[in-house]
Structure formats: C-alpha cells, structure tokens
Amino acid sequence: MISVLNNQITTIPSPNSLNYPKTSSQEATINIIWNKTYGGEFIDVAQSITKSSLGGFALSGWTNSSGAGDLDIWLLRIDNNGDPIWNRTFGDYEEDKGFEIIESSMGGFAVAATTKNTTTFQPNNDISVIRLADNGNLIFQKNYSGPEQNSTSLKSDLGRSIVECPNGDFVIAGVTGTAVGASDVYLFRIGANGLVKWERTYHHWDNERCYTPHSLVLCSDGGFAIASYTYEVSKSNDVWLIKTDSFGIEQWNYTYGVDSGYERPESLVQCADDGFGIMANTQSFGAGATDAWFIRTDALGNQIWNNTYGGTEEDGCNQAVLMSDGGFTLVGSTHSFDLGNGDGWVIRIDSEGDILWQETIGDAYGNGFTSFIYLGNNTYVATGSTYSLGSTYQDLWVIKFYVDISETVPPSNGIPGYDLYLFFSSILFCMILLIFKKKRASYS
C-alpha cells in the first residue's frame, strides 16, 4: 500500500561559513510549491526522476514496504501536483533495486536496474532493463550478464545508467564481475526489443565500476561517455572518465584524484563546448570529512577547473544539471549546515565553478536529494528520501520549489561601507586640494 503525506519542510538560509571559492553573488529564497512523501512502513527510496511528456513525473528506486521480496524495484508515476497516477514493483524474494529512469521517444519509460538472479548455482546480481508503457503496463523486462558470467558463476552484474539512441536503441552502463574476482565497467547496447547488439568492458587498475544513475551520456558525436571510478590497492579510488565511439570502442580515458585518496563520481553531463562536467564527492581534500567535488573538462578530458563545496562534516552532491548560462545546478545532502541528521542541499554555480547561491531544505529528522529536474523559470522538482518523527525507515520524497533570486553586491575588501568610505574620502581629498591651490594662488 502506498501512502502520500505532506511533510512540514523548512528552508534554511544560506550559511555564511562555507568553504566556497568566493562569496555568493546572489541571494536566493526557496518557495515550496508542494512537497510529498510516498511509502509504507519500511524502506522506500528514490534514485532517479524524469519528466513525462504527458504531464507529471516518473521515478525509480526501491521499497520493502510492498512487493515480493526483501527489496523490490519500485517505479512510480505522479501528476504535476505530486499525486500518484500508478506505482509498480518488480522483483523476487531477494534484493532488487531500480536506478536510472528515462522517458522513451517511443512512449513510456526505460529503467536500468539490478535484480537478484535466483536461478544460478548461488544467487547473484544481474542487470535488468524494464520497459513500461505510459500507463505503467509492462512492455518487457530482460536481464543481462557480462561476458565472463555463466550459470555457476559467483560474480555479480549491476545496472546503473541508461540512455536512448536516436534510432530507439538503448545503451546501459554498469558493472560486471570478472573471472579473477575483480570488476569492470560494463557497457552494452540493446535494440527496442531488448536484444543485445554489442557489449564492451573497460579495465584500468584492480576494480572499476560505473556505480550511479546519470553517469552515462550520449555525446554530440554519437559516442558515449561514462563517469566511473577505478580502484587500486595502493591508490584507493579515483574518478575515471571513459569516452567511446558509437560502437563502444574506447577513444580515450582520464583519471582525476590524488594518490591514496578517495574520490567517486555521481553523475555526468556534456557541455555546449563538448567538454564534460563531472559531479563527484571526495574525502581527500576540501573542508570536511566528505565534500562535493565538481570537475570541468574539455572535449578530450583535460581538466579545466575543479572546485569543492562543503563544510566540516559529511556533505555531498548526487547530480548536476547543465544550465543555459553554462553554469550548473547541483543537488545532494549536507550535514554541515542542516537542522539535524542531514538536509537536502541545492547549489547553483557559474561556468567557472563559483557559487551563485545555495540553499538547504529539510527538517530535524533527516533528508537528502538524489535526483532532480530543472523545469525552467527557476523552478525545480527534486527527489530523494526523508525520515519522519519517530520513524526508523526512509520514505521516498518529492518536492517542487521555486527559487526567488536577487543580485547582491558584496562590500569591497569584505568591509561593510568600504565603497561609501572611499567615495567620501575622495570628495574630501579633492576639497582639501582645491583649498590648498587657492591659498597658493593668493600668495603668488
């Protein structure tokens, strides 16, 4: 049973103690249009949201409040006011999770998911692709394993991100286990009927993973880019960006990070100059335990700039969206600037990574954003999870809000009234100089 609640959510003024590249140049006030939670007695979370061309939104995640098993893939469609249109669960008695959801040009939706395969020698994970019609009816659900998997394999495959090609094919990115016990980034293409056309794996150090939704993009040249991470025992985790052609053949790859550090990507966008924006999180540098980390590259993966955002505690962002001015909006969660137990976090940066504005949204019980859509006119719909008073488990959370923005002029040198001081000082200096010249003229 799905229940819908209207939470009492608070918007928190922008903190003024952030470790930002510069002082915010805009003041932002968030106006909540509506906010709702969905779920039952146990865990209900969202990983991705997409806009429906028929109106409203579709979401993917997982639940163990309903369905057949421990966790089940949970797909929902809601209208423009956040009211449910339908919800569907998919899975068996083991864990099954939905990740990225996209709207298909052929109608309906496509979902990259992970499902537990219980027909093998020992249950392990497979990648699952689900195609739904606009009314929620199932078109197909097909499961896929990597090239080194078989019926007695103990390795797992994980589905995370999905894009649609112009001809109606789908390309899916995730992880596949290898025979030597490691993992590789896995990319494969299927037709509209779900049949595999080609598959590729990518290896760099010891273990490589494409682990999050929104980490695969269809590039302007028809190829693909994958935001993943690579792990080496002596170097820990680095962000790993892979660029391929339209057949998945690697063209180049770059790693970003520091030796013996921890950096992992969360999402990827391609920019107007064909470069990329990588939303990541880092524990290696920044202000606190974990910080949001944004990397801007050129079209060949060379880093142009990078910035971290956060305070002294756990902070991170899960998705970035490219804006029309070349900047980006980032969403995630913060423990440095929250009311308690974490709050949803929205950051707007310009094309150089400097903060334009940032706000937190939440209550004292714990909230966080995982995915969002920009609707235009400073209006957003974001999803994630939230706790309520006395609850042990999360509910799926969707909130629609408008951001009222006003420009601010920071005082010069950070001193209030400094510009006014300079103005009157200049006038006084000119008056003294004029008097001095008149006195000299009277003596000559």
Short mmCIF file of C-alpha atoms in Angstrom, two decimals, residues 49-440:
data_model
loop_
_atom_site.label_atom_id
_atom_site.label_comp_id
_atom_site.label_asym_id
_atom_site.label_seq_id
_atom_site.Cartn_x
_atom_site.Cartn_y
_atom_site.Cartn_z
CA ILE A 49 13.32 11.20 -11.65
CA THR A 50 12.32 12.08 -15.21
CA LYS A 51 9.67 14.35 -16.70
CA SER A 52 6.78 12.82 -18.64
CA SER A 53 5.75 14.50 -21.89
CA LEU A 54 2.15 13.62 -20.95
CA GLY A 55 2.47 15.59 -17.73
CA GLY A 56 3.88 14.80 -14.33
CA PHE A 57 6.94 12.78 -13.49
CA ALA A 58 8.20 9.20 -13.22
CA LEU A 59 10.53 7.91 -10.52
CA SER A 60 12.60 4.82 -9.85
CA GLY A 61 14.01 3.41 -6.65
CA TRP A 62 13.21 0.54 -4.31
CA THR A 63 10.90 -0.47 -1.49
CA ASN A 64 10.44 -3.17 1.09
CA SER A 65 7.11 -1.76 2.25
CA SER A 66 5.41 -3.65 -0.58
CA GLY A 67 6.29 -6.16 -3.28
CA ALA A 68 7.51 -9.73 -3.17
CA GLY A 69 10.89 -9.66 -1.51
CA ASP A 70 13.43 -8.07 0.76
CA LEU A 71 13.76 -5.05 -1.53
CA ASP A 72 11.89 -4.61 -4.80
CA ILE A 73 12.33 -2.28 -7.75
CA TRP A 74 9.77 0.49 -7.29
CA LEU A 75 8.55 2.64 -10.18
CA LEU A 76 6.04 5.45 -9.74
CA ARG A 77 4.31 7.99 -11.88
CA ILE A 78 2.87 11.14 -10.31
CA ASP A 79 0.97 14.09 -11.77
CA ASN A 80 2.03 17.75 -11.81
CA ASN A 81 0.74 18.18 -8.26
CA GLY A 82 2.60 15.17 -6.91
CA ASP A 83 -0.46 12.93 -6.68
CA PRO A 84 0.13 9.25 -7.62
CA ILE A 85 -1.06 8.01 -11.01
CA TRP A 86 0.34 4.48 -10.66
CA ASN A 87 3.12 2.56 -8.95
CA ARG A 88 4.67 -0.80 -9.82
CA THR A 89 7.06 -3.18 -8.07
CA PHE A 90 9.33 -5.75 -9.72
CA GLY A 91 11.36 -8.43 -8.03
CA ASP A 92 11.51 -11.79 -6.30
CA TYR A 93 12.22 -12.65 -2.69
CA GLU A 94 15.80 -11.27 -2.82
CA GLU A 95 17.04 -7.68 -3.23
CA ASP A 96 16.11 -5.82 -6.44
CA LYS A 97 16.81 -2.12 -7.00
CA GLY A 98 15.81 0.45 -9.61
CA PHE A 99 18.30 3.11 -10.63
CA GLU A 100 18.04 5.48 -13.60
CA ILE A 101 14.69 6.05 -15.33
CA ILE A 102 14.28 7.87 -18.65
CA GLU A 103 11.34 8.67 -20.89
CA SER A 104 11.47 6.87 -24.23
CA SER A 105 10.84 8.58 -27.56
CA MET A 106 8.68 5.56 -28.37
CA GLY A 107 6.44 6.29 -25.39
CA GLY A 108 6.64 5.10 -21.84
CA PHE A 109 9.81 4.68 -19.82
CA ALA A 110 13.01 2.65 -19.64
CA VAL A 111 14.78 1.75 -16.40
CA ALA A 112 18.27 0.49 -15.60
CA ALA A 113 18.06 -1.77 -12.57
CA THR A 114 19.78 -4.55 -10.66
CA THR A 115 17.98 -7.80 -9.86
CA LYS A 116 18.97 -10.86 -7.88
CA ASN A 117 19.18 -13.95 -10.09
CA THR A 118 17.95 -16.91 -8.02
CA THR A 119 18.27 -19.49 -10.82
CA THR A 120 22.07 -19.76 -10.66
CA PHE A 121 24.22 -22.07 -8.53
CA GLN A 122 24.34 -19.29 -5.97
CA PRO A 123 22.07 -16.23 -6.24
CA ASN A 124 23.91 -13.24 -7.69
CA ASN A 125 23.06 -9.93 -9.30
CA ASP A 126 22.13 -9.37 -12.93
CA ILE A 127 21.47 -6.16 -14.82
CA SER A 128 17.77 -5.68 -15.52
CA VAL A 129 16.20 -3.37 -18.11
CA ILE A 130 12.50 -2.62 -17.70
CA ARG A 131 10.31 -1.04 -20.38
CA LEU A 132 6.98 0.37 -19.25
CA ALA A 133 4.14 2.00 -21.16
CA ASP A 134 2.84 5.41 -20.07
CA ASN A 135 0.04 3.68 -18.15
CA GLY A 136 2.51 1.53 -16.22
CA ASN A 137 1.90 -1.68 -18.16
CA LEU A 138 5.00 -3.81 -18.68
CA ILE A 139 6.39 -3.92 -22.23
CA PHE A 140 9.33 -6.13 -21.29
CA GLN A 141 11.80 -6.88 -18.52
CA LYS A 142 15.04 -8.54 -19.56
CA ASN A 143 18.07 -9.49 -17.51
CA TYR A 144 21.67 -9.38 -18.71
CA SER A 145 25.02 -10.76 -17.56
CA GLY A 146 28.53 -9.79 -18.56
CA PRO A 147 30.78 -11.81 -20.89
CA GLU A 148 32.51 -13.74 -18.09
CA GLN A 149 29.33 -14.89 -16.36
CA ASN A 150 27.70 -18.32 -16.52
CA SER A 151 25.19 -20.44 -14.60
CA THR A 152 27.76 -21.42 -11.96
CA SER A 153 29.37 -18.00 -11.66
CA LEU A 154 29.50 -16.31 -8.28
CA LYS A 155 30.12 -12.88 -9.82
CA SER A 156 27.59 -10.07 -10.00
CA ASP A 157 26.49 -7.54 -12.61
CA LEU A 158 24.99 -4.18 -11.68
CA GLY A 159 22.80 -1.94 -13.86
CA ARG A 160 23.06 1.75 -13.10
CA SER A 161 22.59 4.19 -16.01
CA ILE A 162 20.72 4.20 -19.33
CA VAL A 163 20.40 6.43 -22.41
CA GLU A 164 18.28 6.17 -25.55
CA CYS A 165 19.82 6.44 -29.02
CA PRO A 166 18.18 8.34 -31.91
CA ASN A 167 17.03 5.07 -33.54
CA GLY A 168 15.27 3.82 -30.40
CA ASP A 169 18.07 1.55 -29.14
CA PHE A 170 19.17 1.76 -25.51
CA VAL A 171 22.69 1.75 -24.09
CA ILE A 172 23.20 0.68 -20.49
CA ALA A 173 26.20 1.22 -18.22
CA GLY A 174 27.08 -0.60 -15.04
CA VAL A 175 29.44 -3.15 -13.57
CA THR A 176 30.34 -6.74 -14.45
CA GLY A 177 32.30 -9.26 -12.42
CA THR A 178 35.38 -10.92 -13.88
CA ALA A 179 36.77 -14.44 -13.62
CA VAL A 180 39.69 -13.27 -11.49
CA GLY A 181 37.37 -11.79 -8.88
CA ALA A 182 37.62 -8.16 -9.93
CA SER A 183 35.05 -5.90 -11.58
CA ASP A 184 35.00 -3.93 -14.82
CA VAL A 185 32.90 -1.09 -16.20
CA TYR A 186 30.29 -2.69 -18.47
CA LEU A 187 28.57 -1.04 -21.44
CA PHE A 188 26.12 -2.72 -23.80
CA ARG A 189 23.59 -1.76 -26.45
CA ILE A 190 20.17 -3.33 -26.96
CA GLY A 191 17.52 -2.86 -29.61
CA ALA A 192 13.98 -1.70 -28.92
CA ASN A 193 13.11 -5.40 -28.43
CA GLY A 194 15.74 -5.84 -25.73
CA LEU A 195 18.16 -7.99 -27.77
CA VAL A 196 21.87 -7.27 -27.28
CA LYS A 197 23.69 -5.71 -30.26
CA TRP A 198 27.13 -5.31 -28.70
CA GLU A 199 28.84 -5.25 -25.31
CA ARG A 200 32.12 -3.81 -24.03
CA THR A 201 34.12 -3.94 -20.81
CA TYR A 202 36.72 -1.42 -19.60
CA HIS A 203 39.56 -2.13 -17.19
CA HIS A 204 42.21 0.17 -15.72
CA TRP A 205 43.69 -0.91 -12.38
CA ASP A 206 42.23 -3.51 -9.98
CA ASN A 207 38.50 -2.80 -9.87
CA GLU A 208 36.44 -0.42 -11.98
CA ARG A 209 32.79 0.50 -11.52
CA CYS A 210 30.12 2.67 -13.08
CA TYR A 211 28.07 2.78 -9.92
CA THR A 212 25.46 5.54 -10.05
CA PRO A 213 22.49 6.73 -12.13
CA HIS A 214 23.04 9.62 -14.57
CA SER A 215 26.67 8.56 -15.14
CA LEU A 216 26.30 7.72 -18.85
CA VAL A 217 25.73 10.33 -21.55
CA LEU A 218 25.07 10.11 -25.28
CA CYS A 219 27.59 12.56 -26.75
CA SER A 220 27.09 15.05 -29.55
CA ASP A 221 29.30 12.95 -31.87
CA GLY A 222 27.14 9.83 -31.38
CA GLY A 223 29.58 8.21 -28.97
CA PHE A 224 29.25 7.75 -25.22
CA ALA A 225 30.95 8.98 -22.07
CA ILE A 226 30.94 7.10 -18.77
CA ALA A 227 31.73 8.51 -15.33
CA SER A 228 33.12 5.67 -13.24
CA TYR A 229 35.74 5.07 -10.61
CA THR A 230 38.87 2.96 -10.61
CA TYR A 231 40.40 1.34 -7.57
CA GLU A 232 43.98 0.29 -6.93
CA VAL A 233 45.03 -1.14 -3.60
CA SER A 234 47.90 1.33 -3.27
CA LYS A 235 45.96 4.34 -4.60
CA SER A 236 42.38 3.87 -3.38
CA ASN A 237 39.58 5.40 -5.53
CA ASP A 238 39.93 7.85 -8.41
CA VAL A 239 37.30 9.28 -10.73
CA TRP A 240 37.65 7.64 -14.17
CA LEU A 241 36.11 9.20 -17.29
CA ILE A 242 35.85 7.00 -20.40
CA LYS A 243 34.98 8.29 -23.89
CA THR A 244 33.92 5.82 -26.61
CA ASP A 245 32.71 5.93 -30.19
CA SER A 246 29.19 4.90 -31.22
CA PHE A 247 30.17 1.21 -31.01
CA GLY A 248 31.58 1.47 -27.51
CA ILE A 249 35.21 1.37 -28.67
CA GLU A 250 37.31 3.39 -26.24
CA GLN A 251 38.76 6.62 -27.65
CA TRP A 252 40.38 7.97 -24.51
CA ASN A 253 40.18 7.86 -20.71
CA TYR A 254 41.29 10.11 -17.86
CA THR A 255 41.59 9.68 -14.10
CA TYR A 256 41.09 12.50 -11.59
CA GLY A 257 42.15 12.41 -7.96
CA VAL A 258 45.12 12.08 -5.65
CA ASP A 259 47.23 9.10 -4.63
CA SER A 260 45.87 7.22 -1.63
CA GLY A 261 42.71 9.31 -1.80
CA TYR A 262 39.01 8.69 -2.08
CA GLU A 263 37.11 10.23 -4.99
CA ARG A 264 33.96 8.83 -6.58
CA PRO A 265 31.74 10.23 -9.35
CA GLU A 266 27.99 10.60 -9.04
CA SER A 267 26.80 11.98 -12.39
CA LEU A 268 27.98 13.30 -15.74
CA VAL A 269 26.84 15.97 -18.22
CA GLN A 270 28.20 17.08 -21.58
CA CYS A 271 28.59 20.82 -22.05
CA ALA A 272 28.00 23.06 -25.07
CA ASP A 273 31.73 23.05 -25.94
CA ASP A 274 31.66 19.21 -25.95
CA GLY A 275 33.56 19.14 -22.67
CA PHE A 276 32.18 17.44 -19.58
CA GLY A 277 31.03 18.28 -16.08
CA ILE A 278 31.63 15.52 -13.54
CA MET A 279 29.74 15.61 -10.26
CA ALA A 280 31.78 13.72 -7.68
CA ASN A 281 32.46 13.53 -3.97
CA THR A 282 35.84 13.47 -2.26
CA GLN A 283 37.32 12.61 1.11
CA SER A 284 40.84 13.56 0.04
CA PHE A 285 40.64 17.36 0.11
CA GLY A 286 38.17 20.13 0.83
CA ALA A 287 36.83 21.44 4.11
CA GLY A 288 35.49 18.36 5.84
CA ALA A 289 35.03 14.62 6.07
CA THR A 290 33.35 14.43 2.65
CA ASP A 291 32.82 17.30 0.22
CA ALA A 292 31.05 17.73 -3.09
CA TRP A 293 33.60 17.94 -5.90
CA PHE A 294 32.89 19.26 -9.40
CA ILE A 295 35.32 18.73 -12.28
CA ARG A 296 35.06 20.62 -15.57
CA THR A 297 36.96 19.19 -18.55
CA ASP A 298 37.46 20.00 -22.21
CA ALA A 299 36.31 17.72 -25.04
CA LEU A 300 39.37 15.48 -24.63
CA GLY A 301 39.07 15.05 -20.88
CA ASN A 302 41.72 17.59 -19.89
CA GLN A 303 40.77 19.30 -16.65
CA ILE A 304 39.85 22.98 -16.97
CA TRP A 305 38.98 23.58 -13.33
CA ASN A 306 37.69 21.83 -10.24
CA ASN A 307 36.10 23.04 -7.02
CA THR A 308 34.96 21.52 -3.76
CA TYR A 309 31.88 22.55 -1.80
CA GLY A 310 31.04 21.80 1.81
CA GLY A 311 31.72 22.35 5.47
CA THR A 312 33.44 20.41 8.21
CA GLU A 313 31.13 17.38 8.24
CA GLU A 314 29.66 14.96 5.69
CA ASP A 315 28.44 16.76 2.57
CA GLY A 316 27.95 15.53 -0.97
CA CYS A 317 26.08 16.02 -4.23
CA ASN A 318 24.50 13.31 -6.38
CA GLN A 319 23.51 15.01 -9.62
CA ALA A 320 24.43 18.04 -11.72
CA VAL A 321 22.37 19.63 -14.48
CA LEU A 322 23.78 22.00 -17.10
CA MET A 323 22.05 25.39 -17.17
CA SER A 324 21.54 27.71 -20.15
CA ASP A 325 24.24 30.16 -18.99
CA GLY A 326 26.91 27.45 -18.95
CA GLY A 327 26.75 27.03 -15.19
CA PHE A 328 25.33 24.11 -13.25
CA THR A 329 22.85 23.27 -10.53
CA LEU A 330 23.92 20.58 -8.05
CA VAL A 331 21.79 18.68 -5.54
CA GLY A 332 22.66 16.37 -2.67
CA SER A 333 22.70 16.48 1.11
CA THR A 334 24.59 18.29 3.83
CA HIS A 335 25.38 17.57 7.46
CA SER A 336 27.42 20.73 7.93
CA PHE A 337 24.56 23.21 7.50
CA ASP A 338 21.47 21.20 8.44
CA LEU A 339 18.76 21.35 11.07
CA GLY A 340 19.79 17.87 12.19
CA ASN A 341 20.58 14.46 10.65
CA GLY A 342 21.15 15.91 7.17
CA ASP A 343 19.15 18.13 4.83
CA GLY A 344 18.60 18.44 1.10
CA TRP A 345 21.17 20.73 -0.48
CA VAL A 346 20.89 22.81 -3.68
CA ILE A 347 23.89 24.71 -5.09
CA ARG A 348 23.94 26.95 -8.17
CA ILE A 349 27.39 27.59 -9.63
CA ASP A 350 28.52 29.62 -12.63
CA SER A 351 30.58 28.39 -15.58
CA GLU A 352 33.80 28.82 -13.56
CA GLY A 353 32.54 26.86 -10.57
CA ASP A 354 31.92 29.87 -8.32
CA ILE A 355 28.85 29.86 -6.11
CA LEU A 356 25.91 31.98 -7.28
CA TRP A 357 23.63 30.78 -4.49
CA GLN A 358 22.97 27.75 -2.34
CA GLU A 359 20.17 26.67 -0.02
CA THR A 360 19.26 23.77 2.22
CA ILE A 361 15.79 22.25 2.56
CA GLY A 362 14.71 19.91 5.31
CA ASP A 363 13.69 19.29 8.88
CA ALA A 364 15.28 17.89 12.02
CA TYR A 365 14.77 14.22 11.11
CA GLY A 366 17.00 13.71 8.06
CA ASN A 367 16.57 14.49 4.35
CA GLY A 368 18.61 14.25 1.17
CA PHE A 369 18.29 14.70 -2.59
CA THR A 370 19.40 12.08 -5.11
CA SER A 371 18.00 13.42 -8.39
CA PHE A 372 16.19 16.44 -9.81
CA ILE A 373 14.80 18.15 -12.91
CA TYR A 374 15.03 21.80 -13.87
CA LEU A 375 11.66 22.94 -15.26
CA GLY A 376 12.71 26.44 -16.29
CA ASN A 377 11.82 29.80 -14.72
CA ASN A 378 13.89 28.98 -11.58
CA THR A 379 11.61 26.03 -10.80
CA TYR A 380 12.83 22.57 -9.80
CA VAL A 381 11.43 19.17 -8.87
CA ALA A 382 13.78 17.12 -6.68
CA THR A 383 13.52 13.65 -5.23
CA GLY A 384 15.33 11.69 -2.55
CA SER A 385 14.48 10.32 0.85
CA THR A 386 13.28 11.67 4.16
CA TYR A 387 12.69 10.47 7.69
CA SER A 388 9.73 11.48 9.81
CA LEU A 389 9.41 11.93 13.56
CA GLY A 390 9.81 8.60 15.32
CA SER A 391 10.45 6.65 12.11
CA THR A 392 13.33 4.20 11.72
CA TYR A 393 12.95 3.95 7.94
CA GLN A 394 13.09 6.34 4.99
CA ASP A 395 10.23 7.43 2.78
CA LEU A 396 10.54 8.48 -0.84
CA TRP A 397 10.45 12.27 -1.03
CA VAL A 398 9.49 14.59 -3.91
CA ILE A 399 9.43 18.37 -3.63
CA LYS A 400 8.67 21.10 -6.14
CA PHE A 401 10.05 24.56 -5.43
CA TYR A 402 10.67 27.95 -6.99
CA VAL A 403 13.84 29.95 -6.32
CA ASP A 404 13.44 33.72 -5.98
CA ILE A 405 16.80 35.28 -6.85
CA SER A 406 18.12 38.78 -6.26
CA GLU A 407 21.55 40.13 -7.11
CA THR A 408 23.84 41.20 -4.28
CA VAL A 409 26.86 43.49 -4.36
CA PRO A 410 29.42 42.27 -1.83
CA PRO A 411 31.28 45.05 0.03
CA SER A 412 34.77 45.75 -1.30
CA ASN A 413 37.55 44.05 0.68
CA GLY A 414 34.80 42.45 2.76
CA ILE A 415 34.39 45.70 4.80
CA PRO A 416 30.82 46.98 5.14
CA GLY A 417 30.59 50.55 3.85
CA TYR A 418 34.05 50.43 2.30
CA ASP A 419 32.88 51.76 -1.07
CA LEU A 420 30.99 54.61 0.64
CA TYR A 421 34.09 55.40 2.66
CA LEU A 422 36.20 55.65 -0.49
CA PHE A 423 33.61 57.90 -2.14
CA PHE A 424 33.51 60.49 0.65
CA SER A 425 37.27 60.27 1.19
CA SER A 426 37.81 61.13 -2.47
CA ILE A 427 35.49 64.14 -2.22
CA LEU A 428 37.24 65.35 0.94
CA PHE A 429 40.66 64.96 -0.69
CA CYS A 430 39.53 66.99 -3.71
CA MET A 431 38.16 69.77 -1.47
CA ILE A 432 41.42 69.98 0.50
CA LEU A 433 43.43 70.03 -2.70
CA LEU A 434 41.24 72.83 -4.10
CA ILE A 435 41.62 74.93 -0.92
CA PHE A 436 45.38 74.39 -0.96
CA LYS A 437 45.61 75.57 -4.58
CA LYS A 438 43.54 78.69 -3.82
CA LYS A 439 45.81 79.59 -0.90
CA ARG A 440 48.90 79.18 -3.05
#
